[in-house]
Amino acid sequence: MDISRPVIEKPRFIAVEKFVEARTNSIAQLLKAIDNDALVSGEVTKGPRTAAQRLPRHMRRRAMAYDVRRFPRTMRGFAESHLISKHAKKCPSRFARRKTANTRNKFGRSTSKKGIWLSTHVWHAKRFRMIQKWGFKIADRSFQRGFRTILRDSNKNCVIRDRSYYTCVTIVSTDAYSKMSPFSQKTCRGQSSRDEEEECHQLYVPDQYPYGYIGPARFQKLTGVQSDKVHVWIHPASKPQFLKALIEHYKLEKEEKTEFVQFKNSEMTATIDSEHISRFHLSGPKCLSKLRDSIRLVENENFDSEHNRFLSVANSVFSSNRDGEVLYLLVEDPRTTWDRKTGLKHKVVSDDATAEEWRRNNKPRNEFWIREFRENAIGKRMSDADFHKQNGSRIGGVVSTEAKVPIVLIIRNGGLKALDGVDIIVPEPFAKDLWVSLQRRGVRASGLRDEYAAHLESKTLYFPLDDVESEAGKESEAAMKKELTEKYSAKPHNRRCKHWSALSVKYPFEYKWDELSNDWSKEIADKGGAFACRDLQMLKGIQSTLKGSSEFGKEVKEASGMLVPVKFQFFGRGRPKKFGMICIPTDEDLISIRLNRNREIIQLPPATVSSVDSEEFVPMELEEVEEPKKKMQGFVSLEAAASEKPINLKWLFEETTRLDDKTTKRKLVNRKKKESKKRRKLEFEKRQEEVEEEEIQRQKAKYRFSANREIIGRLVAGEQSVLAGQGTAIGYICANALPLIASNYHQTKTVVMVRNATSKYYHPAYVTIVTRAVQI
């Protein structure tokens, strides 16, 4: 049953009086809003409004830029309090934004999320490529092409590096130096310090030697009133492991609500200060003379003996100074020497006394390590604006200020050509001033890449990139592997190096020291894995055995998992690289080296090696192919197939309209796309099968016998030496393999074969044991 709506008839007219009478209240409210005298003329909106909406209509457009200067002067006070900008406020010009003060205030030293800024960050950022490393922003390499120049200056002139990212841990306790002995091994360090000197220690987790390596650290013990303090300078990469071991060993607890990070118990206090002290390293024979010309010494009776000692050794050679000798100086504001075109004139002091005699007669002035003494100098530091204002108003410039800056000099004389010099410790607010002062005296700045190259030129290990045992070294190796793997995977498949199928390299981007040591010694499975030998006496004994003076001791013959650091000198061709393989040469290799040291010795592919070296050699089966009949001269063949070629009739009699058909063309293009896609898919599946098959073969192969020659170690660093003009490399060798290479002589030197991970050529090199401890 259909239900239809009732028909509503529309009214033909409306009674206006009754309509208005029913809506009297609504009309009254509308008239009240329209007749509001407080509104701008023509406006009917009431309630809170923006500052721009209070302007007349013809003035609103220019005020929409959220700029208070576009408002009438009478309304700027109201508009400034209500104006909300969607953009962050910035300095009015690019010049103002790039000012040092504005940049430091915007980012800051400790608040930067992408790495803590050093005091010289702004200076370096304009001239160097900055990288994030170990939680800091560090200068990596200069934008100028000065790589070779820096290495030459480190041997002939002076080079400076900013090492302010090192962490200073102050240990306060009765007999603090002896309480750090559980972390250090006497056999792993060189000369011991005398009185107040700085020495390098090799830190281990207590009661875990030779395992549990933490990293190198520099100890400076104080004398006199502050004899209960020891300052430990440690690399930031090994800082977490060291603090963890220190807290667990002495059961320290973290102190809350303190200015510095402190860990404390009833007997000991460990304070971490990584932001208030800067540390520079100057290397080169002229570093002391350059420093002398860059500072102005303060005439102070307490520091006269220290100043005279510094002036007496400023022109001396480093061989006459003791490694780790500490000098305390009191200097004027470094900015007072910026405008000097010539070096400052200091008094001539001739003192032939040695460091031991001088220190015996003079007590060191170690006020630098008193925090109040440093803060007093920092509080009197003149601002840059006031200093330049006074400096410009005087004819001779500002010569002296109220701020007297204490600095510490530490002589570095370890017998390393490109690294010997002096370390400067300075309060952080004066660090950049001293840096600029040294730059104006011709001291060349260098970055992290140049420091790594300087260690390689000096044939010594660089921590933590060349370390294989500590947690910092393992993290560095993992980061390198990830970077190289991503770079390798980004290449097209036909541009990738076939490491296993063509070069027999089992691990191209990592070392796998535990597996290699396990191949040379089966006892390693029961212990803590591979470890590096850092006993200096044992390393010197191994070096003497390689020269044929004696036989290997019981420690080396029964060593399980011990790695020996070695250095290589290429006497022929070859440019060694990181992750290179160290192999044992065969008798044929030694004969060919004596005849021609540049003769190419090639690594054969695994398939060729297995077929040639196998006892049962199976010849390749060949299919019998009928030889083609020889054509007889002077005769012409009557066979149609001999001279004619069949042609498709469809293409021969195809209509011309067919070629112009868009549908046919589109189908042809789509068919080709499908065929190409199918072909790529089949090729990809085929490549995946080959990769899986190679992976199975690689896993089955033994690390030691994966190449033509037995692998005994790997390279951790290598490059063509700029100073020597030959290939130079550093690596580790398994201790159990040393007796096999001891008799491989060439001109009374032990020879090994080295091959890069991306090359098939073996190159001969002389091997020598590294008998120096790792230093920072």
mmCIF file with all atom_site columns, C-alpha atoms in Angstrom, residues 146-157 159 161 283 417-418 444 446 449-458 720-723:
data_model
loop_
_atom_site.group_PDB
_atom_site.id
_atom_site.type_symbol
_atom_site.label_atom_id
_atom_site.label_alt_id
_atom_site.label_comp_id
_atom_site.label_asym_id
_atom_site.label_entity_id
_atom_site.label_seq_id
_atom_site.pdbx_PDB_ins_code
_atom_site.Cartn_x
_atom_site.Cartn_y
_atom_site.Cartn_z
_atom_site.occupancy
_atom_site.B_iso_or_equiv
_atom_site.pdbx_formal_charge
_atom_site.auth_seq_id
_atom_site.auth_comp_id
_atom_site.auth_asym_id
_atom_site.auth_atom_id
_atom_site.pdbx_PDB_model_num
ATOM 1  C CA . GLY A 1 146 ? 98.121  20.491 1.119  1.00 0.00 ? 146 GLY A CA 1
ATOM 2  C CA . PHE A 1 147 ? 98.441  16.785 1.952  1.00 0.00 ? 147 PHE A CA 1
ATOM 3  C CA . ARG A 1 148 ? 102.085 16.409 0.895  1.00 0.00 ? 148 ARG A CA 1
ATOM 4  C CA . THR A 1 149 ? 102.946 19.852 2.256  1.00 0.00 ? 149 THR A CA 1
ATOM 5  C CA . ILE A 1 150 ? 101.671 18.941 5.721  1.00 0.00 ? 150 ILE A CA 1
ATOM 6  C CA . LEU A 1 151 ? 103.771 15.780 5.820  1.00 0.00 ? 151 LEU A CA 1
ATOM 7  C CA . ARG A 1 152 ? 106.868 17.722 4.758  1.00 0.00 ? 152 ARG A CA 1
ATOM 8  C CA . ASP A 1 153 ? 106.237 20.420 7.375  1.00 0.00 ? 153 ASP A CA 1
ATOM 9  C CA . SER A 1 154 ? 105.872 17.789 10.083 1.00 0.00 ? 154 SER A CA 1
ATOM 10 C CA . ASN A 1 155 ? 109.482 16.775 9.354  1.00 0.00 ? 155 ASN A CA 1
ATOM 11 C CA . LYS A 1 156 ? 111.033 20.169 8.549  1.00 0.00 ? 156 LYS A CA 1
ATOM 12 C CA . ASN A 1 157 ? 108.833 22.960 9.926  1.00 0.00 ? 157 ASN A CA 1
ATOM 13 C CA . VAL A 1 159 ? 102.293 21.394 12.122 1.00 0.00 ? 159 VAL A CA 1
ATOM 14 C CA . ARG A 1 161 ? 96.459  19.599 15.369 1.00 0.00 ? 161 ARG A CA 1
ATOM 15 C CA . SER A 1 283 ? 104.896 18.412 15.671 1.00 0.00 ? 283 SER A CA 1
ATOM 16 C CA . LYS A 1 417 ? 109.687 11.543 13.006 1.00 0.00 ? 417 LYS A CA 1
ATOM 17 C CA . ALA A 1 418 ? 106.319 12.993 12.040 1.00 0.00 ? 418 ALA A CA 1
ATOM 18 C CA . ARG A 1 444 ? 100.312 24.820 9.347  1.00 0.00 ? 444 ARG A CA 1
ATOM 19 C CA . SER A 1 446 ? 96.153  19.704 9.785  1.00 0.00 ? 446 SER A CA 1
ATOM 20 C CA . ARG A 1 449 ? 93.379  12.358 7.814  1.00 0.00 ? 449 ARG A CA 1
ATOM 21 C CA . ASP A 1 450 ? 96.790  14.024 8.068  1.00 0.00 ? 450 ASP A CA 1
ATOM 22 C CA . GLU A 1 451 ? 97.278  12.670 11.597 1.00 0.00 ? 451 GLU A CA 1
ATOM 23 C CA . TYR A 1 452 ? 96.477  9.168  10.375 1.00 0.00 ? 452 TYR A CA 1
ATOM 24 C CA . ALA A 1 453 ? 98.998  9.589  7.547  1.00 0.00 ? 453 ALA A CA 1
ATOM 25 C CA . ALA A 1 454 ? 101.628 10.884 9.998  1.00 0.00 ? 454 ALA A CA 1
ATOM 26 C CA . HIS A 1 455 ? 101.286 7.708  12.075 1.00 0.00 ? 455 HIS A CA 1
ATOM 27 C CA . LEU A 1 456 ? 101.723 5.618  8.943  1.00 0.00 ? 456 LEU A CA 1
ATOM 28 C CA . GLU A 1 457 ? 104.794 7.623  7.904  1.00 0.00 ? 457 GLU A CA 1
ATOM 29 C CA . SER A 1 458 ? 106.208 7.030  11.392 1.00 0.00 ? 458 SER A CA 1
ATOM 30 C CA . GLN A 1 720 ? 102.563 4.865  -0.705 1.00 0.00 ? 720 GLN A CA 1
ATOM 31 C CA . SER A 1 721 ? 104.946 6.728  1.598  1.00 0.00 ? 721 SER A CA 1
ATOM 32 C CA . VAL A 1 722 ? 105.399 10.372 0.625  1.00 0.00 ? 722 VAL A CA 1
ATOM 33 C CA . LEU A 1 723 ? 108.717 10.718 2.439  1.00 0.00 ? 723 LEU A CA 1
#
